[in-house]
Coordinates of C-alpha atoms in Angstrom, one line a residue:
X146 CA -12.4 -7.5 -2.5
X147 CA -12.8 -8.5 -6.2
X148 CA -16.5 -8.7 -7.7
X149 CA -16.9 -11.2 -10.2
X150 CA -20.0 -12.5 -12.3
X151 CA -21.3 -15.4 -14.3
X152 CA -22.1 -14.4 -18.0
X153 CA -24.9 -16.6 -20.1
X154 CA -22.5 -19.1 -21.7
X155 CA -18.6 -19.8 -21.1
X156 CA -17.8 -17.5 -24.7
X157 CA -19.9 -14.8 -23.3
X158 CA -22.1 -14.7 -26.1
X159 CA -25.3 -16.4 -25.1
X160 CA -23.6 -20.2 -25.6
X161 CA -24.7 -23.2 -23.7
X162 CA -22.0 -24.7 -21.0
X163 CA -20.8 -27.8 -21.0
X164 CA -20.8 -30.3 -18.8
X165 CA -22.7 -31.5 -16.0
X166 CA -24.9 -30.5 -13.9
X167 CA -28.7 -29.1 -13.6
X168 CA -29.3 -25.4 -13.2
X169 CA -30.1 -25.6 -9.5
X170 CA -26.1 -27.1 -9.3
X171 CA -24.6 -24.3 -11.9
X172 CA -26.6 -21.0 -10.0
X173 CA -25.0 -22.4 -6.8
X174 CA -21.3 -22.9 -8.0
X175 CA -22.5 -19.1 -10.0
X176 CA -22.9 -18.0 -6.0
X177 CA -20.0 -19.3 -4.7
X178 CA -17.8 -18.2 -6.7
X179 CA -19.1 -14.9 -6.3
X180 CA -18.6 -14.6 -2.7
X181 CA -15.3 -16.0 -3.3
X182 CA -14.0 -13.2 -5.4
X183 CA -15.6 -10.4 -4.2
X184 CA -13.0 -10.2 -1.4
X185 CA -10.1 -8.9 -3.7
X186 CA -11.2 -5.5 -4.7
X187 CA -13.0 -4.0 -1.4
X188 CA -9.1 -3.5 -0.5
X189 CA -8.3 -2.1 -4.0
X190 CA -11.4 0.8 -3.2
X191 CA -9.7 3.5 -2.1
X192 CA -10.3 7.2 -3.5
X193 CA -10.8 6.9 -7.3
X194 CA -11.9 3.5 -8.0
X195 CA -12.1 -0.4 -8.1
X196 CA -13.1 -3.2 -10.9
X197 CA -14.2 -6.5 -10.9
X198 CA -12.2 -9.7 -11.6
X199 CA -14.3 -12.1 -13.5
X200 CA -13.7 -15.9 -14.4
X201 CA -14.4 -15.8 -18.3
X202 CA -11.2 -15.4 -20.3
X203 CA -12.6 -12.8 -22.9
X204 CA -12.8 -10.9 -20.1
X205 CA -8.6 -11.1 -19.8
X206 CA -8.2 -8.9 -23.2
X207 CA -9.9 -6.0 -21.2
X208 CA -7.2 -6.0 -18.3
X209 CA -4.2 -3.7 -19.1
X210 CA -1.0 -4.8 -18.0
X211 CA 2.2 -3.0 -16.9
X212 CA 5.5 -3.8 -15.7
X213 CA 5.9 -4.3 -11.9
X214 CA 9.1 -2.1 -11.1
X215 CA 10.5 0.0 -13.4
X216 CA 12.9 2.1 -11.2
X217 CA 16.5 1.5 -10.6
X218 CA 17.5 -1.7 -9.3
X219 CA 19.9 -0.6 -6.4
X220 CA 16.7 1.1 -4.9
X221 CA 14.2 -2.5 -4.8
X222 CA 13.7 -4.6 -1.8
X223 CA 14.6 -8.2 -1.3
X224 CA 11.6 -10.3 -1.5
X225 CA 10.7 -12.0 1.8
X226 CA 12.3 -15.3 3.0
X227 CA 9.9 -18.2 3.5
X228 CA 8.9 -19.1 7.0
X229 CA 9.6 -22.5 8.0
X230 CA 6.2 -23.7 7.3
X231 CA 6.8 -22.3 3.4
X232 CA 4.7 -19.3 3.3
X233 CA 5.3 -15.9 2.2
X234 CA 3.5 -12.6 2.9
X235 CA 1.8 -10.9 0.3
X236 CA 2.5 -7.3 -0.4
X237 CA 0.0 -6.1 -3.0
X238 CA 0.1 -2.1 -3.7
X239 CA -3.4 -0.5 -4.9
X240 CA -2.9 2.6 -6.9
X241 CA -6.3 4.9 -7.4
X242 CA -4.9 6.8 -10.0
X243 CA -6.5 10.3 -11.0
X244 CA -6.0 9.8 -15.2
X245 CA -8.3 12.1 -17.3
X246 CA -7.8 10.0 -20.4
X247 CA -11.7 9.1 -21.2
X248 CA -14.6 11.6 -21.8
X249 CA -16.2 9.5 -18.4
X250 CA -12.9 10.1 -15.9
X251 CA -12.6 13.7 -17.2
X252 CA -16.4 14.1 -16.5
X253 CA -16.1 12.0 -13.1
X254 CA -13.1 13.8 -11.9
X255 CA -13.5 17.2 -12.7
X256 CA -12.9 19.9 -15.8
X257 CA -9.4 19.0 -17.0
X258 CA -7.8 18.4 -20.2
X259 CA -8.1 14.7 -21.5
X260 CA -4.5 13.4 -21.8
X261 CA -2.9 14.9 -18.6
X262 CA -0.5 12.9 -17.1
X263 CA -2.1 10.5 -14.3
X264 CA -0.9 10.6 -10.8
X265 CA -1.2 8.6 -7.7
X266 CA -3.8 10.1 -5.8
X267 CA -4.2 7.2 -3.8
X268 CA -1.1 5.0 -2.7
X269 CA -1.8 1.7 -0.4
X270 CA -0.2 -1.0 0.7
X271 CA -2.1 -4.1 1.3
X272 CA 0.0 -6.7 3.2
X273 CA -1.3 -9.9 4.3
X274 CA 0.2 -12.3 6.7
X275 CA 2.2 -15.2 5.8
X276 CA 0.0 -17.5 6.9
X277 CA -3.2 -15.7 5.8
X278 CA -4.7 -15.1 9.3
X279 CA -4.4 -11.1 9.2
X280 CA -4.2 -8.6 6.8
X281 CA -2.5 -4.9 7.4
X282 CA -3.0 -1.8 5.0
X283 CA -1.2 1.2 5.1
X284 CA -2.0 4.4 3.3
X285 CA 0.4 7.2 2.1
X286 CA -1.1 10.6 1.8
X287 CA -0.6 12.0 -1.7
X288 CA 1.3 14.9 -0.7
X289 CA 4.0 13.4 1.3
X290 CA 7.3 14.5 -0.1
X291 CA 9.6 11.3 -1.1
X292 CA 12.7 10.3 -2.7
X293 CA 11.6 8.9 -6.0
X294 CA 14.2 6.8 -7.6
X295 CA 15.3 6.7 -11.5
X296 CA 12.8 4.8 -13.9
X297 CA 12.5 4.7 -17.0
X298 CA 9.7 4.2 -19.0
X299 CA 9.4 0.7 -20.4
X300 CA 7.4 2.2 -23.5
X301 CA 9.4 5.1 -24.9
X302 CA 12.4 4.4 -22.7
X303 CA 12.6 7.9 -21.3
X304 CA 14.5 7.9 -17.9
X305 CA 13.3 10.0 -15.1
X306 CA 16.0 11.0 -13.0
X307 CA 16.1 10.3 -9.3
X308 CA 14.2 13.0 -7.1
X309 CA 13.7 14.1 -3.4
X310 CA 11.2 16.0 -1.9
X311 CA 8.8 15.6 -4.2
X312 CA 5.3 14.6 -3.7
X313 CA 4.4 11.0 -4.1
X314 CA 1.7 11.2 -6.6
X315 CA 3.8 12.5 -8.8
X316 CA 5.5 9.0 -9.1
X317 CA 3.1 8.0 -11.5
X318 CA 3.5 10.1 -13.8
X319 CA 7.1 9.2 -14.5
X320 CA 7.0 5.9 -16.5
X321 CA 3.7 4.3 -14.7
X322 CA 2.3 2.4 -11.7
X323 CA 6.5 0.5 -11.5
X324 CA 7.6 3.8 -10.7
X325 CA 5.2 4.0 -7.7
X326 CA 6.1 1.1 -6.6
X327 CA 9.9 1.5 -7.2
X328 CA 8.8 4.7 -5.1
X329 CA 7.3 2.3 -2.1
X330 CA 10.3 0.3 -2.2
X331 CA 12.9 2.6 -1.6
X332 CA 11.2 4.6 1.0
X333 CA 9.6 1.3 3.0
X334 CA 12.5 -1.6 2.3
X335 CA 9.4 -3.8 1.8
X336 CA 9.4 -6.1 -1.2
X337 CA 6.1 -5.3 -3.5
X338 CA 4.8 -8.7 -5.3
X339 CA 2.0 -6.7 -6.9
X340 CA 0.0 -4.1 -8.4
X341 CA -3.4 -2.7 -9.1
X342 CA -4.1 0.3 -10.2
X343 CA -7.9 1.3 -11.2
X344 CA -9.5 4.8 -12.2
X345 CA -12.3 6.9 -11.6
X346 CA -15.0 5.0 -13.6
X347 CA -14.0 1.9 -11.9
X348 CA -15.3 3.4 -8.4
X349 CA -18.8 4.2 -10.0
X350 CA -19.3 0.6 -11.3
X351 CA -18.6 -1.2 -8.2
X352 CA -20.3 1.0 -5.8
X353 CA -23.5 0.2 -8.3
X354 CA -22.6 -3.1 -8.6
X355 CA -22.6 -4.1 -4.6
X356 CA -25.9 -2.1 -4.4
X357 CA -24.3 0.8 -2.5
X358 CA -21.8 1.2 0.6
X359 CA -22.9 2.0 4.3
X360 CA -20.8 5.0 5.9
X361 CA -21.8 7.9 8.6
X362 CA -21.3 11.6 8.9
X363 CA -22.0 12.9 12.4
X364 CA -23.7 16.4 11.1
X365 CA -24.9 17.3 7.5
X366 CA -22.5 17.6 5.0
X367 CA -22.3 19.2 1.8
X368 CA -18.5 19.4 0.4
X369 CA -18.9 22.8 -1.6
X370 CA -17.3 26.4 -1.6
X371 CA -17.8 29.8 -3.5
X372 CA -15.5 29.4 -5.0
X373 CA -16.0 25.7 -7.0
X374 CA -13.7 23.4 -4.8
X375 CA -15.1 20.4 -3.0
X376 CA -16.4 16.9 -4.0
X377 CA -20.2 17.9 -4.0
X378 CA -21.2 15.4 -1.5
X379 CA -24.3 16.0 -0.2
X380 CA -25.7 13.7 3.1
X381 CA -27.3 13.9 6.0
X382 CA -26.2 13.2 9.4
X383 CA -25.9 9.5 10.1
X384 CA -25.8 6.3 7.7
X385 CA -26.6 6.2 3.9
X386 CA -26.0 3.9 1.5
X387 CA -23.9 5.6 -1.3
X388 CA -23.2 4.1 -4.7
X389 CA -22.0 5.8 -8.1
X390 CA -20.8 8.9 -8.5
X391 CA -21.8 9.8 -4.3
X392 CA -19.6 7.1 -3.9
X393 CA -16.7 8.4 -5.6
X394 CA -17.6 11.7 -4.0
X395 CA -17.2 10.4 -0.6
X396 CA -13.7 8.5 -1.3
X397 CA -12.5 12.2 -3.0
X398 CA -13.7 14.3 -0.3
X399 CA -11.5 16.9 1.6
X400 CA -13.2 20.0 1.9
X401 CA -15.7 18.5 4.9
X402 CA -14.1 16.1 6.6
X403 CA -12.7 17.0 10.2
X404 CA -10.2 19.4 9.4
X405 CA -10.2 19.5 5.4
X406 CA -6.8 17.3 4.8
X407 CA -6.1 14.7 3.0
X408 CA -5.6 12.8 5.9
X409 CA -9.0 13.0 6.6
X410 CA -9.7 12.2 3.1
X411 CA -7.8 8.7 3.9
X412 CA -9.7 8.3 7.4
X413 CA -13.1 8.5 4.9
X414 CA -11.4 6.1 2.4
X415 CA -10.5 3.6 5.3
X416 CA -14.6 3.7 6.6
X417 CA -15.4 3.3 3.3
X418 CA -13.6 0.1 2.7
X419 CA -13.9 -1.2 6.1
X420 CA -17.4 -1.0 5.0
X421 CA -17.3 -2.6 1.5
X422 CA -15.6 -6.0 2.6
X423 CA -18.7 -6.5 4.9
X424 CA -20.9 -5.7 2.4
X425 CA -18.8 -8.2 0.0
X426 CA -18.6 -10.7 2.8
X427 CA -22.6 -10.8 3.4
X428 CA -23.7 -11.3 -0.1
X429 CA -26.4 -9.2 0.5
X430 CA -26.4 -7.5 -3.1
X431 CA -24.7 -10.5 -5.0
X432 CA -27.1 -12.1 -6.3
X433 CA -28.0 -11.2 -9.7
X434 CA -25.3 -12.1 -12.1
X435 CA -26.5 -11.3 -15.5
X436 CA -27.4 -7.9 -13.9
X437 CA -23.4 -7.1 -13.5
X438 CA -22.0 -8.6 -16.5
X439 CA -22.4 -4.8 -18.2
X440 CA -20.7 -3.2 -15.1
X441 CA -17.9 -5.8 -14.5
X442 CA -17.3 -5.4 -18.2
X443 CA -16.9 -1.8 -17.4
X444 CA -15.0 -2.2 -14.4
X445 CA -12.2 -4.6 -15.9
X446 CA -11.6 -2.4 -18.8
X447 CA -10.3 0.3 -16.1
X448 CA -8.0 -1.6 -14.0
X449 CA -4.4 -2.0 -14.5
X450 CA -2.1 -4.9 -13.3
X451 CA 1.5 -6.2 -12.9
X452 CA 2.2 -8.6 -15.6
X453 CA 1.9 -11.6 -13.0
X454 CA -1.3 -10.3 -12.4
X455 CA -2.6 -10.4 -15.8
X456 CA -5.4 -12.6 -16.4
X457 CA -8.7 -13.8 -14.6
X458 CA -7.3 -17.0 -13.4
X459 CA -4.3 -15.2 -11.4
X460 CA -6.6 -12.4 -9.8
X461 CA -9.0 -15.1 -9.0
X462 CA -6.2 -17.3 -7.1
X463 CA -5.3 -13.9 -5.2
X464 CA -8.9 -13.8 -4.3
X465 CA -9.1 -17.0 -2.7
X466 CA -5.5 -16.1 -0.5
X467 CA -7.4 -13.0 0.3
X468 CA -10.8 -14.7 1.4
X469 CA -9.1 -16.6 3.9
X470 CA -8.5 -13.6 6.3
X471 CA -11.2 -13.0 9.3
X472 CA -12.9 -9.4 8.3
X473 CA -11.8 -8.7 12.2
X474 CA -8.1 -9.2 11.2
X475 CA -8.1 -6.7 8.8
X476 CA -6.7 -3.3 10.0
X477 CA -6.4 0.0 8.2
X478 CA -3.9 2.1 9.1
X479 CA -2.0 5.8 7.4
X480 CA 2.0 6.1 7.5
X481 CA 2.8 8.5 10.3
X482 CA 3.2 11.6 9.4
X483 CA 4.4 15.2 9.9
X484 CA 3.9 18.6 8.3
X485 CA 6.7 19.5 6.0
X486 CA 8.2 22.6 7.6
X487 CA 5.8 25.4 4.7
X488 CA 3.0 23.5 6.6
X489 CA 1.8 22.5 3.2
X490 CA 3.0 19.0 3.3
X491 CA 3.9 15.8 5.0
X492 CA 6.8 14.0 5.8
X493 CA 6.8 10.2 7.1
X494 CA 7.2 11.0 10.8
X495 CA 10.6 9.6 12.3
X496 CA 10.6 6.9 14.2
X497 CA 7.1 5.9 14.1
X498 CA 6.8 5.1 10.2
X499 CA 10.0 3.5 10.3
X500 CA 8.6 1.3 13.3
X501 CA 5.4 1.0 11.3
X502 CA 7.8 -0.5 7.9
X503 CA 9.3 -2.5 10.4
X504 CA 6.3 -4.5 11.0
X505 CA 5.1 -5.0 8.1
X506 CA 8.6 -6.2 6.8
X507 CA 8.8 -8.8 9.6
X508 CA 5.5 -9.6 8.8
X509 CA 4.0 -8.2 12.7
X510 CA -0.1 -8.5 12.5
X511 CA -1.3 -4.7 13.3
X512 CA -4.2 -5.2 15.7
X513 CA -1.7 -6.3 18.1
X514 CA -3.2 -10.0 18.3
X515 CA -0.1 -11.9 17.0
X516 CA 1.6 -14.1 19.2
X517 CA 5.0 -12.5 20.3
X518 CA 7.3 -13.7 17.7
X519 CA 10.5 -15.1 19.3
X520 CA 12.6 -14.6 15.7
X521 CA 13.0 -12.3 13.4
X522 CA 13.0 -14.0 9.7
X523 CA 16.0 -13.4 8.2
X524 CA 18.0 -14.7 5.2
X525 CA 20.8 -17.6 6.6
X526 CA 23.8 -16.4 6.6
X527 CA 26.5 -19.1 5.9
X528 CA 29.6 -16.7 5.4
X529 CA 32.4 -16.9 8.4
X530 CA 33.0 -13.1 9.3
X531 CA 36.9 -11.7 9.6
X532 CA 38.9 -11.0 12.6
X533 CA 37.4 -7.9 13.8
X534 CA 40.5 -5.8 13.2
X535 CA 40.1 -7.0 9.4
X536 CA 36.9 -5.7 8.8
X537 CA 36.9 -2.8 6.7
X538 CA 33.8 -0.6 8.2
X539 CA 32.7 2.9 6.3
X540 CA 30.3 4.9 8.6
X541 CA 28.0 7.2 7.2
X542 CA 25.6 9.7 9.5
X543 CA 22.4 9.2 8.5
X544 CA 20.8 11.2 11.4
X545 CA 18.9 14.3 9.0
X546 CA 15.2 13.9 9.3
X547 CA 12.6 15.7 7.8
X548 CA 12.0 17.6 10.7
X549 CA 16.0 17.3 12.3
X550 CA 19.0 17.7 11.0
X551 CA 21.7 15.5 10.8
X552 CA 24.0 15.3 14.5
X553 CA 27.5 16.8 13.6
X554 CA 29.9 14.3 13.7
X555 CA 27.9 11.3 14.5
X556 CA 30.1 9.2 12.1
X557 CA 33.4 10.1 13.3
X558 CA 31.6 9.3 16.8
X559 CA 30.4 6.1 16.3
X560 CA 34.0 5.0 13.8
X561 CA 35.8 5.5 17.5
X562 CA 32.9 3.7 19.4
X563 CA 34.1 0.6 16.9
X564 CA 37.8 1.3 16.8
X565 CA 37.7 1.2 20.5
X566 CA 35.8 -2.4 19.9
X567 CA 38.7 -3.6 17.5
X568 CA 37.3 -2.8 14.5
X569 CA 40.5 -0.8 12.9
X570 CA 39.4 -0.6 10.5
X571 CA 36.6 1.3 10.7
X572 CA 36.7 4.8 9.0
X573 CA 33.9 8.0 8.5
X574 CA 32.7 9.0 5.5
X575 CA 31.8 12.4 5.7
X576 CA 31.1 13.3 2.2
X577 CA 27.6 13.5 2.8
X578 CA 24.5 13.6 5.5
X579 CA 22.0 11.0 4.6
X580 CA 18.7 10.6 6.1
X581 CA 17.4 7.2 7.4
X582 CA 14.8 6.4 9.9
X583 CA 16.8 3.3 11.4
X584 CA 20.4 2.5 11.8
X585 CA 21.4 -0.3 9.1
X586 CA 24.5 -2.0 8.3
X587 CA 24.6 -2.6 4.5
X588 CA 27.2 -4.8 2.4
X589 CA 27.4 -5.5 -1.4
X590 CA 27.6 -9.2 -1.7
X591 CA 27.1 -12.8 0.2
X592 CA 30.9 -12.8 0.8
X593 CA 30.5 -9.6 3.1
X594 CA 27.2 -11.0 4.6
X595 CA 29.4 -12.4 7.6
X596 CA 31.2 -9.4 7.8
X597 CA 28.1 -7.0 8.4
X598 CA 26.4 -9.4 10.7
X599 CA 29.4 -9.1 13.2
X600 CA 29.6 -5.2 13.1
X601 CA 25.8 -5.0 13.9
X602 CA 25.9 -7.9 16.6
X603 CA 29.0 -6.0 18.5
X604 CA 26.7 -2.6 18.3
X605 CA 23.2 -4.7 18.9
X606 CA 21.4 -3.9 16.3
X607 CA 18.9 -6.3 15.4
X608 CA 19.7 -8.6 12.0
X609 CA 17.2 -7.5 10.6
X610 CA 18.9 -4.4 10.2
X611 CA 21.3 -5.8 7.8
X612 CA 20.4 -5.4 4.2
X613 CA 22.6 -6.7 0.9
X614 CA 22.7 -3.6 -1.3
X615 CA 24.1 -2.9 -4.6
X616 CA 24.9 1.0 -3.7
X617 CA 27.6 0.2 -1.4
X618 CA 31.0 -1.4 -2.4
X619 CA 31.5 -2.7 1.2
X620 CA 30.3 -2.9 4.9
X621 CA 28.6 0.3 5.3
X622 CA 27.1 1.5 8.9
X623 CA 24.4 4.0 8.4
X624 CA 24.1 5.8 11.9
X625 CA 20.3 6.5 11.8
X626 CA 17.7 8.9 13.2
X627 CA 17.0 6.3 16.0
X628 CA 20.7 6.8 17.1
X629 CA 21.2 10.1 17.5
X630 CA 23.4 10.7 20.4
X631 CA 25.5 7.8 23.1
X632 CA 27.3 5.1 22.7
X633 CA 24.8 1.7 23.0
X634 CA 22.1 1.6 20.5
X635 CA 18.7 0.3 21.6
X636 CA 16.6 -1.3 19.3
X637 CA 13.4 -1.1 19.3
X638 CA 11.6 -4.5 19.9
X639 CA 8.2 -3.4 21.0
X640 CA 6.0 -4.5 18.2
X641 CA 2.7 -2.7 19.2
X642 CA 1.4 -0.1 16.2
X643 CA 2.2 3.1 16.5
X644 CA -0.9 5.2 17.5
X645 CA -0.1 8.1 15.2
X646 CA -0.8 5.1 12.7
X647 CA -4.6 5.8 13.6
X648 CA -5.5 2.0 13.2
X649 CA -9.3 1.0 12.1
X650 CA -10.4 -2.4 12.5
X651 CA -12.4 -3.6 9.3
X652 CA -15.1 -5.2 11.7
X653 CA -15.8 -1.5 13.5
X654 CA -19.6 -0.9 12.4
X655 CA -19.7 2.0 14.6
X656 CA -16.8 4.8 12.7
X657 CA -18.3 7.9 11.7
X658 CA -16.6 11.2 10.1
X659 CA -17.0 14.6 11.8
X660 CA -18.3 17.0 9.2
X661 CA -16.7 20.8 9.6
X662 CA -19.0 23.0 11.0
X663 CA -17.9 25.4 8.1
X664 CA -19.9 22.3 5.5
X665 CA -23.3 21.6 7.0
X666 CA -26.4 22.4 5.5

């Protein structure tokens, strides 16, 4: 995770340090804090690029800052309770984004105009545990087709109207990296506390800066057609060391891998990173700081942060949360997906993401090595609920998918499921077919929160499934895809990952990619 060096004075100029200490004491700290820091960015690695987070603060002028959520604020998550020992999880979304805007990314990533807008080729989240002893990342492939909500542009103050079925790199080109996230929250209900996004020459100067990256085809490769496409990476069967621009190759390769998706592409990016935190973790290449000062100057001037990630000493705090993990916690996972029904797309598959969200929100480690949790964290509610024939209920169906549509009628079934409980006030809305993985009661304000607690503790669905949310005016049942037909609804309260999740443990030495036949050489 982050690379950081050690310049020849504290200005950066060649200036003497103060204070105490011989040489042999300052090249050790030097060391030290190395190893520390590098553990940040081998998470951030993912497709396009990655930078380095050093200690001196002329280095903070380089880092370009941007806001963290820009979209519309009926859309955001609410951020995590504290557990009773006072921690929080950290949800930190790294953005590889594709931007063109130098000579060096337009020459890195390929014969397009300079001043295209950027998009978000690469889109994960990086959640680690409350109490730092795992650390879960989730990938979204680029061309999954979300619902991206209104943001405006905190520049020019253009708005961006709200979208669906659009592809989820697109995101970033509508106001910046907040819109991606905005975009993250809406879809996942997960709370993001930060950002990094880095480009293409970021990639090249960390791969060279670590001394090159370990990963294995299982044939020849050489990602290149008649016609132009493909990355242009060239290996042979088994394990090289790639750095520079074969890095970048290797995290942007599709035409070669298994069956030419980007899902594959992800599959390569998670071997690659996997690979790079033990790299960090060993030290092996370290060692020479005055060596990377030129590339970590390099590096920082491509990365882009939240504004509560903006400066060294922040991203060097984050380092030290993120060093405390075990490389064998760490697993690597993609949203399940779908093809979109063109077969030209994906689609978060139902069920399974949402299960997939669902951990992550309650903060469930992964690799399946968490002790069964015998709670669910959830905000204390301190409002008395009404009489249950005083409780005004609106049920919306919520059943469409992107591969199903929406059960006729499943409102007006489930309003007489709670009439017949005593709720009578309970009435369908059947304006509209909404789409949600999981059925959730939502309600507007703290005075409700009583209110929507009772309707889902009558139906049994889990409190965690009760979210305060500005777009409703009152207690609002969303009947979702996990409900689709009877009248008892089961929650799901197995907490073991979804295999379509295709998990990768960070400690796994042995992951290869399968070449296509169609690419060896």
């Amino acid at each position: 995770m982050p690379l950081t060096t050690q310049a020849a004075g504290a200005d950066g100029h060649g200036g003497r340090r103060r204070g105490g200490g011989t040489d042999g004491d300052r090249k050790r700290r030097r060391r030290r804090f190395i190893r520390w820091s590098a553990s940040v960015l081998a998470l951030a690695m993912a497709g396009t690029a990655t930078a380095g987070y050093l200690y001196y603060e002329h280095l903070n002028s380089n880092l370009k800052k941007a806001d963290l959520n820009i979209g519309d604020s009926k859309d955001r998550a609410t951020k995590t309770k504290a557990n009773a020992a006072g921690q929080t999880p950290l949800n930190i979304l790294l953005i590889g984004s594709d931007a063109r805007d130098t000579a060096e990314n337009q020459k890195l990533g390929g014969a397009r105009d300079i001043g295209t807008a950027a998009r978000a080729d690469v889109q994960m989240l990086l959640h680690v545990s409350a109490d730092r002893t795992n650390m879960s990342v989730v990938s979204m492939p680029r061309d999954t087709l979300v619902s991206i909500p209104k943001c405006t542009d905190p520049d020019t103050g253009k708005v961006y109207p709200a979208t669906t079925d659009t592809m989820t790199n697109a995101s970033l080109e509508r106001g910046g990296p907040g819109c991606t996230v905005a975009t993250w929250e809406k879809l996942t209900d997960i709370h993001i506390d930060h950002f990094m996004m880095v480009d293409f020459s970021g990639v090249v100067s960390m791969a060279d800066a670590i001394g090159g990256v370990p990963v294995c085809v299982d044939a020849n490769i050489y990602s290149h057609t008649s016609s132009g496409h493909g990355s242009g990476l060239k290996l042979k069967k088994g394990t090289t060391s790639v750095k520079g621009k074969q890095a970048l190759q290797w995290l942007r390769t599709r035409y070669g891998f298994e069956d030419g998706s980007d899902i594959a592409r992800t599959k390569a990016q998670h071997m690659y990173m996997n690979s790079m935190v033990r790299q960090l973790r060993s030290n092996a290449t370290l060692s020479n700081p005055d060596k990377l000062l030129g590339l970590a100057e390099t590096a920082t001037k491509a990365l882009t942060v939240d504004t509560g990630l903006g400066s060294v000493t922040k991203l060097y705090d984050l380092s030290k949360e993120l060093k405390k993990v075990p490389t064998a916690r760490i697993t690597m996972t993609t949203m399940p997906w779908v093809y979109s029904s063109d077969g030209n797309r994906v689609l978060p598959k139902p069920t399974d993401a949402a299960k997939l969200w669902r951990l992550v929100r309650e903060d469930i480690a992964l690799d399946g090595k968490d002790k069964k949790k015998t709670t669910t964290a959830t905000a204390k509610v301190t409002d008395k609920a009404a009489a249950d024939d005083k409780i005004a209920v609106q049920v919306q169906n919520g059943t469409k998918s992107g591969t199903e549509a929406a059960v006729t009628g499943r409102a007006a079934a489930v309003t007489e499921l709670l009439t017949g409980k005593g709720f009578a006030k309970a009435a369908a809305d059947t304006s509209a077919l909404l789409s949600e993985d999981l059925t959730v009661v939502r309600y507007p304000s703290a005075d409700l929160a009583g209110d929507a607690q009772r309707v889902a503790k009558v139906l049994g669905i889990p409190s965690s499934q009760v979210k305060k949310s500005t777009a409703v005016s009152g207690v609002t049942l969303v009947v979702g895809a996990d409900w689709r037909s009877g009248t008892k609804y089961t929650a799901d309260d197995d907490d073991t990952t979804p295999a379509s999740a295709s998990a990768l443990n960070a400690s796994d030495t042995k992951a290869c990619m399968h070449v296509d036949p169609n690419y060896t050489w």
